[in-house]
Each structure stands twice: as C-alpha cells, then as structure tokens.
mmCIF file of C-alpha atoms and ligand atoms in Angstrom:
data_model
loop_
_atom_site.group_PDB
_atom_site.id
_atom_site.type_symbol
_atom_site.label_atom_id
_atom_site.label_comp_id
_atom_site.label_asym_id
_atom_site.label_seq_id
_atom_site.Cartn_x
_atom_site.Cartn_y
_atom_site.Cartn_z
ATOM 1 C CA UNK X 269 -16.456 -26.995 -26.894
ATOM 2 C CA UNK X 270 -17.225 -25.521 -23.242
ATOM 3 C CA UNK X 271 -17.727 -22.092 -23.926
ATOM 4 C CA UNK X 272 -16.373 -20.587 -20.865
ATOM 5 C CA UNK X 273 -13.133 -19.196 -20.762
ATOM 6 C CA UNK X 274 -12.662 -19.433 -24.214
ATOM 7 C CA UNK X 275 -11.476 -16.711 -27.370
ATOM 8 C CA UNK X 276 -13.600 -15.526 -29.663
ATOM 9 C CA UNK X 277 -13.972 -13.083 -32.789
ATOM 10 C CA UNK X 278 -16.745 -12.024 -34.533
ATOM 11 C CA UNK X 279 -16.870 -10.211 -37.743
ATOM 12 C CA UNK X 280 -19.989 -8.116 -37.864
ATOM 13 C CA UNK X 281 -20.317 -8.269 -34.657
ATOM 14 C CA UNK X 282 -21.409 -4.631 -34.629
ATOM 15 C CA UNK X 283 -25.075 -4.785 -35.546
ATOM 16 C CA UNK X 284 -27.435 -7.722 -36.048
ATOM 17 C CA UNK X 285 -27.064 -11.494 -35.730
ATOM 18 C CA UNK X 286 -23.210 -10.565 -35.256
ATOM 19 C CA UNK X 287 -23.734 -8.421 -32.442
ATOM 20 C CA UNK X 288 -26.382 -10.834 -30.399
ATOM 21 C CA UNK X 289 -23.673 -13.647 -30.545
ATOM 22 C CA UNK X 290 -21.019 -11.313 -29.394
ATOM 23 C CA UNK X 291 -23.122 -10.616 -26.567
ATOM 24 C CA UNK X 292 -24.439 -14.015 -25.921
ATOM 25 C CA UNK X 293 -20.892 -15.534 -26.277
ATOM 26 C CA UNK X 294 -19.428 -13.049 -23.488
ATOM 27 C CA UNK X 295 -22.399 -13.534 -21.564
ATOM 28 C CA UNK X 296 -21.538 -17.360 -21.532
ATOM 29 C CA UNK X 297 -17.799 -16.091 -20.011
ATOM 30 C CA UNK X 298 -16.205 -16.236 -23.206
ATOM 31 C CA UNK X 299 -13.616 -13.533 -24.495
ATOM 32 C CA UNK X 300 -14.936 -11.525 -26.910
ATOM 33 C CA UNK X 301 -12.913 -9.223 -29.946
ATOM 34 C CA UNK X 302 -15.432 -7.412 -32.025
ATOM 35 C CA UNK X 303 -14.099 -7.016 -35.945
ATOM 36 C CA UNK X 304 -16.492 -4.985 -37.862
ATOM 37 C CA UNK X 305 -15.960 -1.460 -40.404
ATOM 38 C CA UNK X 306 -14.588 1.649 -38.807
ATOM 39 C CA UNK X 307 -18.601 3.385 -39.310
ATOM 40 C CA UNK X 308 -20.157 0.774 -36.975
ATOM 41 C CA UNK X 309 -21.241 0.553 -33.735
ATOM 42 C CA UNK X 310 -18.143 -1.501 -32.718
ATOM 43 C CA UNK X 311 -16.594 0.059 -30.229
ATOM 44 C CA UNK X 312 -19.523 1.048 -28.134
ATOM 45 C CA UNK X 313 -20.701 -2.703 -28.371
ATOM 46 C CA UNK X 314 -17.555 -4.100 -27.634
ATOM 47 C CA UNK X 315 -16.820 -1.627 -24.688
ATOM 48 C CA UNK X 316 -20.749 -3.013 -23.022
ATOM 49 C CA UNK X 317 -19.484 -6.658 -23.094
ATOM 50 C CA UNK X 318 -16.051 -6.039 -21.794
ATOM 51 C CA UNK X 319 -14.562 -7.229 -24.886
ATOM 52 C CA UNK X 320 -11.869 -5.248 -27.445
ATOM 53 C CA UNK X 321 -13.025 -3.785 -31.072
ATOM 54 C CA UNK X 322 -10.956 -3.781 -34.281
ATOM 55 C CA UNK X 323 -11.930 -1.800 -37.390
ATOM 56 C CA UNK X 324 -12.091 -4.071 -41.052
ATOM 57 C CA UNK X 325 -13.168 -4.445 -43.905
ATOM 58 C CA UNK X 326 -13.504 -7.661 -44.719
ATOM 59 C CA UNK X 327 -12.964 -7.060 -48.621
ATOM 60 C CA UNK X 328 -9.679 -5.690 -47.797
ATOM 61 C CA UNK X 329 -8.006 -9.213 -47.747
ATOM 62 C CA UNK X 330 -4.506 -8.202 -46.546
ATOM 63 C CA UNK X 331 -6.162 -5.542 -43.147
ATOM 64 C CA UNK X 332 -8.363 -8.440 -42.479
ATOM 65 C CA UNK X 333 -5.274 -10.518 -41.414
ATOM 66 C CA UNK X 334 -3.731 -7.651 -39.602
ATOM 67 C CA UNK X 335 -7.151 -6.955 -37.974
ATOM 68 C CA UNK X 336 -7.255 -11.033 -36.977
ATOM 69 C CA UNK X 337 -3.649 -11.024 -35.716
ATOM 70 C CA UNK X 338 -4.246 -7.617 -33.411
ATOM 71 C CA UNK X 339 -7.706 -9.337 -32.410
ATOM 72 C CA UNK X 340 -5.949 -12.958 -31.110
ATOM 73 C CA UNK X 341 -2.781 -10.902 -29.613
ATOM 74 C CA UNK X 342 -5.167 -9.204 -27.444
ATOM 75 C CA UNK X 343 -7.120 -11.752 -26.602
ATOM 76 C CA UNK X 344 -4.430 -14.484 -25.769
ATOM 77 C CA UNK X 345 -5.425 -16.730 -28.236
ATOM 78 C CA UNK X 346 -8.338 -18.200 -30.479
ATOM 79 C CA UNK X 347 -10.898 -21.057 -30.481
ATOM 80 C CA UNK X 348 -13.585 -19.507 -31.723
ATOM 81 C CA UNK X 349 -14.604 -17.553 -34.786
ATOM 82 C CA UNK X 350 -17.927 -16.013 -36.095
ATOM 83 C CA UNK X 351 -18.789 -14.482 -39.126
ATOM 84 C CA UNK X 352 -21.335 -12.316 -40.016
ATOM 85 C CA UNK X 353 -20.076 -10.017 -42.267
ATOM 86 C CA UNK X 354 -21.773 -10.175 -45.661
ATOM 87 C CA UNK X 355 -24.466 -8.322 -47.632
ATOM 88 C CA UNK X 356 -26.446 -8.506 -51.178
ATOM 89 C CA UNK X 357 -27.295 -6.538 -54.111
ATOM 90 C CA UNK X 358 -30.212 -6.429 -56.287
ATOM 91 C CA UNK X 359 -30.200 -6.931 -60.013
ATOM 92 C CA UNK X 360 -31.396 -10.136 -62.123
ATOM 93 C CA UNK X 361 -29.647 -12.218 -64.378
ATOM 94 C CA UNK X 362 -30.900 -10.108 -67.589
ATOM 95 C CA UNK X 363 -32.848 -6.978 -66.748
ATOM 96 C CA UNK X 364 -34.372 -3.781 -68.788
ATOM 97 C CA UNK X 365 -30.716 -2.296 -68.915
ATOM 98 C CA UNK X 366 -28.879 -5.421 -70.334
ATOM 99 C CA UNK X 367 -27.481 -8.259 -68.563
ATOM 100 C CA UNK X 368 -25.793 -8.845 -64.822
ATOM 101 C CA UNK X 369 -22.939 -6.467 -64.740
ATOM 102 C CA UNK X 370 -19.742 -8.653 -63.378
ATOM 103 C CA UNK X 371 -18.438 -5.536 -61.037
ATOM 104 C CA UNK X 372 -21.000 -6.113 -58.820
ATOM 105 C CA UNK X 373 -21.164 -9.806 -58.822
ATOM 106 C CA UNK X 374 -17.951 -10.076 -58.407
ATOM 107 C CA UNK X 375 -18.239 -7.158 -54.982
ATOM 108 C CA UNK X 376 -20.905 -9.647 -53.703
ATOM 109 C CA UNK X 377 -18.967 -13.073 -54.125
ATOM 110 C CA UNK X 378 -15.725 -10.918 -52.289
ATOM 111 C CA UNK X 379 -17.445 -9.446 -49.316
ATOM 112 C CA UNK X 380 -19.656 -13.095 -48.452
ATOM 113 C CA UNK X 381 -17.730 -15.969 -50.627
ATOM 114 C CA UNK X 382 -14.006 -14.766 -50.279
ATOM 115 C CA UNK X 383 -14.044 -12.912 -47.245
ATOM 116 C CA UNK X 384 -15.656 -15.874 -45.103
ATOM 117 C CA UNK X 385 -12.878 -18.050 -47.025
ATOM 118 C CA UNK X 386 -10.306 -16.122 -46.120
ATOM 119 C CA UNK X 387 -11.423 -15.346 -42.416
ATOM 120 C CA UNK X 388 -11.987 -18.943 -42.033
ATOM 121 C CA UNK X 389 -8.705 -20.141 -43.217
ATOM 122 C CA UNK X 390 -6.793 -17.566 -41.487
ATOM 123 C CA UNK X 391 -8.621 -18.341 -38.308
ATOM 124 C CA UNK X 392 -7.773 -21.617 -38.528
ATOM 125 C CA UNK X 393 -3.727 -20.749 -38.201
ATOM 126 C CA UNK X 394 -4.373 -19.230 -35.231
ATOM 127 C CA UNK X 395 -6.616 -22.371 -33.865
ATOM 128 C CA UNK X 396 -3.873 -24.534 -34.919
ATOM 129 C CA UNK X 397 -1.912 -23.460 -32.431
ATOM 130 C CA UNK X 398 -3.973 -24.268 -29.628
ATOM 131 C CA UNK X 399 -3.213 -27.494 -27.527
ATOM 132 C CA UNK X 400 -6.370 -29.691 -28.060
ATOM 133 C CA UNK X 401 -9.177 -30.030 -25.355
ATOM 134 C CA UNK X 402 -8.799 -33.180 -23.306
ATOM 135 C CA UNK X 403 -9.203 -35.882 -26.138
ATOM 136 C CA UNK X 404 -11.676 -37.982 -23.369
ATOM 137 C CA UNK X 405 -13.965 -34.674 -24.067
ATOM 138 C CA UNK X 406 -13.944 -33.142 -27.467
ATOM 139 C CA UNK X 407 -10.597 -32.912 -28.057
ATOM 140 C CA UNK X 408 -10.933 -29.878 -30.036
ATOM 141 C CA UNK X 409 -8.765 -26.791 -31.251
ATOM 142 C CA UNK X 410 -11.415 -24.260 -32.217
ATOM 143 C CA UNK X 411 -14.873 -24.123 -33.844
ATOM 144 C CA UNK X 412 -15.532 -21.962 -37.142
ATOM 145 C CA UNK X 413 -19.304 -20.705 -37.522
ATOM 146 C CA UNK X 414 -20.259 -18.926 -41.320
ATOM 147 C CA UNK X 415 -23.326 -17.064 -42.205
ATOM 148 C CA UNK X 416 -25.472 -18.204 -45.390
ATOM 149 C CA UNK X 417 -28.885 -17.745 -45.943
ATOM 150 C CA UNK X 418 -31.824 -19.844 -47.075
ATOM 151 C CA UNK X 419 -31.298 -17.858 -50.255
ATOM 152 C CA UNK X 420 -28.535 -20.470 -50.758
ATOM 153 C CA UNK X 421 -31.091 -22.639 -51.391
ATOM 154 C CA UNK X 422 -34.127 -20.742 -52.857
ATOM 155 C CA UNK X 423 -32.713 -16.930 -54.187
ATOM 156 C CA UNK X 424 -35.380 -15.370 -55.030
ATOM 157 C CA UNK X 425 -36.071 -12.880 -58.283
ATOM 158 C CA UNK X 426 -33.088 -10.500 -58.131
ATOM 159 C CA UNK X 427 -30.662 -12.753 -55.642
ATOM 160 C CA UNK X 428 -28.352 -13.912 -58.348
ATOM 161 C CA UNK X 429 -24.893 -12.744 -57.052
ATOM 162 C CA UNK X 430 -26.312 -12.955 -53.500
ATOM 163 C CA UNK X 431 -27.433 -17.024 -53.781
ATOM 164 C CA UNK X 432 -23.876 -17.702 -55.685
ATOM 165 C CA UNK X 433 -22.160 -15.890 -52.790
ATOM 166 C CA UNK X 434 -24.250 -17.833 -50.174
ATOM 167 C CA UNK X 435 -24.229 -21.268 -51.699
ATOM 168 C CA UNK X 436 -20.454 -21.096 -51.795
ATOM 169 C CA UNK X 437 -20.292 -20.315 -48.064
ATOM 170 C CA UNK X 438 -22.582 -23.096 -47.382
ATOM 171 C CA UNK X 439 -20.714 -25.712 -49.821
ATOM 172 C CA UNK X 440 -17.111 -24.916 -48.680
ATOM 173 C CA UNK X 441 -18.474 -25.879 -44.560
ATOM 174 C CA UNK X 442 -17.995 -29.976 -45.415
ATOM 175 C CA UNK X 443 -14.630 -29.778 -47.455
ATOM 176 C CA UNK X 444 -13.572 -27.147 -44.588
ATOM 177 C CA UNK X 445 -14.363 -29.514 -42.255
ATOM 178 C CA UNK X 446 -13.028 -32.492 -43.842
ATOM 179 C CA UNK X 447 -9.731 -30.402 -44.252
ATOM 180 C CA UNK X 448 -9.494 -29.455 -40.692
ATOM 181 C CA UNK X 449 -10.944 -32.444 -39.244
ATOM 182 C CA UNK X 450 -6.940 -33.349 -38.380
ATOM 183 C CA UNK X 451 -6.359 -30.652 -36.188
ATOM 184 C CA UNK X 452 -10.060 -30.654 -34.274
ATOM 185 C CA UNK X 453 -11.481 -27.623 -36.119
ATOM 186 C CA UNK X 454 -14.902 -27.651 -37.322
ATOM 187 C CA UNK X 455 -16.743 -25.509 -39.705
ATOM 188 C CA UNK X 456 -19.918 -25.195 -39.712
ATOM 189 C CA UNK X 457 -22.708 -22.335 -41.636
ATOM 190 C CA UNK X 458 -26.139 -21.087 -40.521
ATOM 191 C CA UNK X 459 -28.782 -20.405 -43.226
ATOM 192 C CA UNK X 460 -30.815 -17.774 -41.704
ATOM 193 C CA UNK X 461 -34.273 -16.939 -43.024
ATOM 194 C CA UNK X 462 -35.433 -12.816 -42.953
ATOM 195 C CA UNK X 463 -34.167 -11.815 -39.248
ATOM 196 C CA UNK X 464 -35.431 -8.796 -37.622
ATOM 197 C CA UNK X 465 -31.835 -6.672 -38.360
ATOM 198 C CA UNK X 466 -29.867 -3.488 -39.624
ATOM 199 C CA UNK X 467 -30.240 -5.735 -42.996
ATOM 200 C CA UNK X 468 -33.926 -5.566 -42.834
ATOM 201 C CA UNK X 469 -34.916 -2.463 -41.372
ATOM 202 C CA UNK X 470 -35.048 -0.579 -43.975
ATOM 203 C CA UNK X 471 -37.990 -3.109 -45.939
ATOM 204 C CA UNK X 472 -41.322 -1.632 -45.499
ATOM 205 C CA UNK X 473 -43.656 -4.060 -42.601
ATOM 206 C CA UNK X 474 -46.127 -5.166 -45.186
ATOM 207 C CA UNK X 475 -43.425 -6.027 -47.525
ATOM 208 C CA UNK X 476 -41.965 -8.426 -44.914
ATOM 209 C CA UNK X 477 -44.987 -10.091 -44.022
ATOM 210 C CA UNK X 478 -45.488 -10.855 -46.756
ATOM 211 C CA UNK X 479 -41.828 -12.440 -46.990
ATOM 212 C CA UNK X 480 -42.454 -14.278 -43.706
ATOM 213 C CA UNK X 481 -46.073 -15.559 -44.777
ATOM 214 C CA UNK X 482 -45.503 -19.073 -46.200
ATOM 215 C CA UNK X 483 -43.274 -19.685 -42.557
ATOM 216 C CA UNK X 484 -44.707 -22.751 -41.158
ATOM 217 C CA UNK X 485 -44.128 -21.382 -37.727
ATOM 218 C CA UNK X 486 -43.516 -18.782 -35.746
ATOM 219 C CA UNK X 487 -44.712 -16.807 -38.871
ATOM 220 C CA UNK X 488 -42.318 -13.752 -38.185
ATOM 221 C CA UNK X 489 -38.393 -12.746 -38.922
ATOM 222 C CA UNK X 490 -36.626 -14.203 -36.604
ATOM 223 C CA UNK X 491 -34.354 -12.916 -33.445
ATOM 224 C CA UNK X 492 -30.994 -12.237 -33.763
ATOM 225 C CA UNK X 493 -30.840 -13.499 -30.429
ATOM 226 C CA UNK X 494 -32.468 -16.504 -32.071
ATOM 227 C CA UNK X 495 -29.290 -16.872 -34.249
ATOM 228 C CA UNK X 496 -26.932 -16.580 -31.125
ATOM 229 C CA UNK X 497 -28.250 -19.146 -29.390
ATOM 230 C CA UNK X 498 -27.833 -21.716 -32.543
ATOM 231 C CA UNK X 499 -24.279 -20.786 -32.829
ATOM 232 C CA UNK X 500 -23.217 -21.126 -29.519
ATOM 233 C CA UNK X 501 -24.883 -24.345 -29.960
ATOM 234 C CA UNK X 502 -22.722 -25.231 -32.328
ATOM 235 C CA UNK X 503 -19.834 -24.331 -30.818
ATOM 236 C CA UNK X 504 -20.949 -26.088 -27.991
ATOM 237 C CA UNK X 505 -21.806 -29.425 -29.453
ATOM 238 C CA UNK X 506 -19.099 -31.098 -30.994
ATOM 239 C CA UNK X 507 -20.948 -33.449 -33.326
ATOM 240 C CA UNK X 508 -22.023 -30.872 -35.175
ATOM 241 C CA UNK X 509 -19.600 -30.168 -38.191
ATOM 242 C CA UNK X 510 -19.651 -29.782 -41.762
ATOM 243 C CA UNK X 511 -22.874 -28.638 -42.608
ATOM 244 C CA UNK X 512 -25.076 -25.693 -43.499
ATOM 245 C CA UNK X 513 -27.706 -25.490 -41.121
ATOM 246 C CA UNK X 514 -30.870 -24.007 -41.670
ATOM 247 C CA UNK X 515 -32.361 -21.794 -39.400
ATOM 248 C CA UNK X 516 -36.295 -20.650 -40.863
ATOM 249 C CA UNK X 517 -39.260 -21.486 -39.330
ATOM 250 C CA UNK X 518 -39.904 -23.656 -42.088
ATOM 251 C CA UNK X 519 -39.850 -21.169 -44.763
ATOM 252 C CA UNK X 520 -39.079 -21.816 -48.345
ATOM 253 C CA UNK X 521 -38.706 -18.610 -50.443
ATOM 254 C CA UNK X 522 -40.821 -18.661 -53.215
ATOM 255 C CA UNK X 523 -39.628 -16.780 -56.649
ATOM 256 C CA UNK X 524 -40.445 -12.778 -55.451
HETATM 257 N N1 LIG D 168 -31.183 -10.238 -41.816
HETATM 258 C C1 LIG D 168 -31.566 -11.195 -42.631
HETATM 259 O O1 LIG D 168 -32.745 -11.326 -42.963
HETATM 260 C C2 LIG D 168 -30.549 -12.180 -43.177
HETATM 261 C C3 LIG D 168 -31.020 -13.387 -43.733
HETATM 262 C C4 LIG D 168 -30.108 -14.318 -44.198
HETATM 263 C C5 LIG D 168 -28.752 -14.056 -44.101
HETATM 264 N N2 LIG D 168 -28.325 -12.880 -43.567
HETATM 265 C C6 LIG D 168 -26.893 -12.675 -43.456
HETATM 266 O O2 LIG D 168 -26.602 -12.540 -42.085
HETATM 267 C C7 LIG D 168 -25.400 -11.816 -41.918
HETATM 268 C C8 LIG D 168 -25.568 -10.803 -40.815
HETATM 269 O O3 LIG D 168 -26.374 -9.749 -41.235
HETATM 270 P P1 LIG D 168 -27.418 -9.041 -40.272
HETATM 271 O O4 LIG D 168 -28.732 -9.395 -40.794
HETATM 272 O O5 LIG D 168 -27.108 -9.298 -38.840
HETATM 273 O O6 LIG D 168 -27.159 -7.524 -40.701
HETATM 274 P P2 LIG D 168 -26.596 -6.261 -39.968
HETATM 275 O O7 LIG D 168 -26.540 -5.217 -41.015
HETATM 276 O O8 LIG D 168 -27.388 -5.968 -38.729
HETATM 277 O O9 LIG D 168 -25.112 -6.691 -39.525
HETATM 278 C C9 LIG D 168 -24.099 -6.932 -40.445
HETATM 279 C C10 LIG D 168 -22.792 -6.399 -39.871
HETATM 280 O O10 LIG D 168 -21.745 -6.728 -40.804
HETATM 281 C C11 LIG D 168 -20.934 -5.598 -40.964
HETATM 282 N N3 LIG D 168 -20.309 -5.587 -42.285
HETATM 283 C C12 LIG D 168 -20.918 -5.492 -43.492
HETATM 284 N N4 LIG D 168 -20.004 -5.386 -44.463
HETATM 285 C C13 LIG D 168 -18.781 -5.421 -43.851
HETATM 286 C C14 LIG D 168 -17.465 -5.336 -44.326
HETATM 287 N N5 LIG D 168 -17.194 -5.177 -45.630
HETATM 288 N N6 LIG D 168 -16.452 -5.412 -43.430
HETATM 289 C C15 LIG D 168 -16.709 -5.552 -42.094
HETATM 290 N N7 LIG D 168 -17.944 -5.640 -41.590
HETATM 291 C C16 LIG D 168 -18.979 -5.567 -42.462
HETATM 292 C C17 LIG D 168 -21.874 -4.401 -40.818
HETATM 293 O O11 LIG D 168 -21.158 -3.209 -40.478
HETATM 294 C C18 LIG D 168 -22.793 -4.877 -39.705
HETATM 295 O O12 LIG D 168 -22.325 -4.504 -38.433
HETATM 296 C C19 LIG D 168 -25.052 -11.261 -43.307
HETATM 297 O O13 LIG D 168 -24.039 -12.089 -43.864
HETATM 298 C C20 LIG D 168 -26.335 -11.419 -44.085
HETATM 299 O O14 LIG D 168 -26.104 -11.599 -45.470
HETATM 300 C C21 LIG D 168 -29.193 -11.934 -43.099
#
C-alpha cells in the first residue's frame, strides 16, 4: 500500500518502537493519530509530527473504541493501524511462593492478547469502509501490523504469561488474514528481539549483553527505528500477509 497520503494509528506510539513508526510513517507523508495512556509522552510526540494524540488504555476495551472512533474522525479515515501497546510480567510457572497467580496472567493476556484482538478487529470496521486501491495495484483497504516478540517462540525462565500473550498475537495474524483477505486487509505481527526502548532501559548494560550475546549479527538490541522501517515495509508490500515475522539478528533466547 503506497504510504503517502494515507491514515494511520498507532497504539503506543508514545515511546519506543511505537513512537519511531509514528514518526517514520508521517515522515513518509502519511497521517498520523497517536493512541497511547494519558501519562505518556503522546501529545508532545504527536504535536512534532503534525499528527493528533488520543489518551487509552488499551485494557479498557469499551474507551479503546471511543479512542479509535475520535482517532479516524479526525483523521478522515483509516488504512493503517499499528500496535505497540503491550508489556510483561515476571513470575514462573511454580515459584518459592506457590504457583502462577491467574490475576496477573490473566492482566498480561488482556493488555497484549485481547487488546491487539480487539484493536485489530475494530480497526478493521473502519478499513472496511474504505473504497479499495486500484485492483491493477494492490487493491487494498488497509494493512494491520501487531507486535510479538521472539519470546513467542523461545520465553525464557519467568516469561510464562508474557510468551502465552505473544504467541497468541502471533497465531491469530494468519486466521486474521484469512478472515479479512475478502475485503483487502492484511494482518501481519513483528517478533522483535531486545530493542534499545522505555521497555529496556531500566535492565542493567551487562545484563543485556549478555541477552544480546548468542545474536548472530549485529550483536546489539536493536533500533526502534529498525522496527519502523520493517513495518512500513509491510505496509508497503502487499505480499506480505499473515505471518509473524521475526525481527532478531538471529537470536534465539536461550532458557535465562
Ligand atoms: N523492547 C523490547 O526489547 C521488546 C522486545 C520484544 C517485544 N517488545 C514489545 O514491543 C512493544 C513495544 O514496546 P517498546 O519496547 O517500544 O516499549 P516502550 O515502553 O518504549 O513503548 C510502549 C508504549 O506502549 C504504551 N502502553 C503500554 N501499556 C499501555 C496501555 N495499557 N494502554 C495504552 N498504551 C500502553 C506505553 O505507554 C508506551 O508508550 C510491546 O508490545 C513490547 O511487549 C519489546
């Protein structure tokens, strides 16, 4: 999908990977709404790229459709949505204290699983709407990008609820697809290895080299500009669809 001149939303585009494809999207002469919580940096990052900002939380189901329908009304319509929006929580399976409480599990699945979910399928009422691109181009209504993680694929000690929440954000992108495919929407997740972000800056240097160290290369966290470039790839490439893509220097995660 040409990129230019088109409607976007990103949730979490505050901070982080969220915020480098917000800027990389308007950048490209895209309109840009930023949906991230009232404490973040929203408004001052949506007022530097020209764009509008609209205070969520994701978790809150019910605001989150308010938040998308103020977001497309001000920008005129929608083709394109990203989501970054997500986070994890540390605690194994059985620890010292007894076994995984379901509270918290359960707050993990909502703010990755069932918040992408229900972004995604609300987003796609919106693109629905749209009259498709010339069908000798792409003929496309709008592109959906997710966030997963390699921890999808290889949680490590402690990643229970995060993994879960992950993996189901990667494995809804081909049924997604599949049930969109009709009206030219595609759905598609990045798997993201450690990036250099608000998520990680808290993790002590040594302890993230020696997260990065079994990269095959570039043996670092990545860029969050790195992860704006693949997703307006994505959108940009229409034979990309249904998929979780992994985006890690070669890394696998190994158990700790
Ligand atoms: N940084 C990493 O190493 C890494 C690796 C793999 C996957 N991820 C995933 O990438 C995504 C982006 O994270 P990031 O690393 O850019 O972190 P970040 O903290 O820099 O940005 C995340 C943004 O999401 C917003 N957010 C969080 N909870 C929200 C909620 N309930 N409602 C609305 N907005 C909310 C935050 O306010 C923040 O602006 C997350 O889903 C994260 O799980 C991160």
């Amino acid at each position: 999908m040409e990129i230019k001149g088109k409607k976007a939303v990103v949730f979490g585009g505050a901070s982080g990977m969220g915020r480098a494809t917000a800027e990389l999207l308007a950048a490209r002469g895209a309109d840009v709404a930023v949906l991230d919580r009232p404490v973040s940096a929203g408004a001052e990052v949506a007022a530097a790229l020209g764009g509008s900002f609209h205070p969520v939380d994701v978790t809150d189901f019910a605001a989150t459709e308010e938040a998308l329908a103020t977001a497309v009304e001000a920008l005129g319509g929608l083709h394109v949505s990203v989501t970054t929006a997500g986070g994890g929580s540390v605690k194994r399976t059985l620890g010292k204290d007894g076994p995984h409480d379901l509270d918290s599990f359960r707050r993990v699945l909502d703010l990755n699983a069932v918040a992408t979910f229900n972004i995604s399928r609300l987003a796609a009422v919106h693109m629905s709407r749209n009259e498709p691109e010339d069908p000798e181009t792409t003929g496309e209504r709008g592109v959906i990008v997710n966030t997963s993680s390699i921890a999808a694929f290889e949680g490590q000690i402690g990643q229970v609820a995060y993994s879960a929440a992950k993996a189901a954000i990667a494995g809804m992108s081909l049924t997604m697809a599949r049930d969109l495919g009709s009206l030219g929407i595609r759905v598609v997740a990045i798997a993201p290895s450690l990036f250099e972000t608000g998520a990680t800056e808290k993790i002590p240097a040594e302890r993230l080299a020696s997260l990065v160290k079994d990269a095959a290369f570039p043996r670092r966290l990545g860029r969050p500009e790195e992860y704006a470039k693949l997703a307006l790839a994505v959108i940009d490439n229409p034979m990309l669809n249904g998929q979780c893509l992994r985006l890690d220097a070669g890394q696998r995660f190994g158990p700790k």
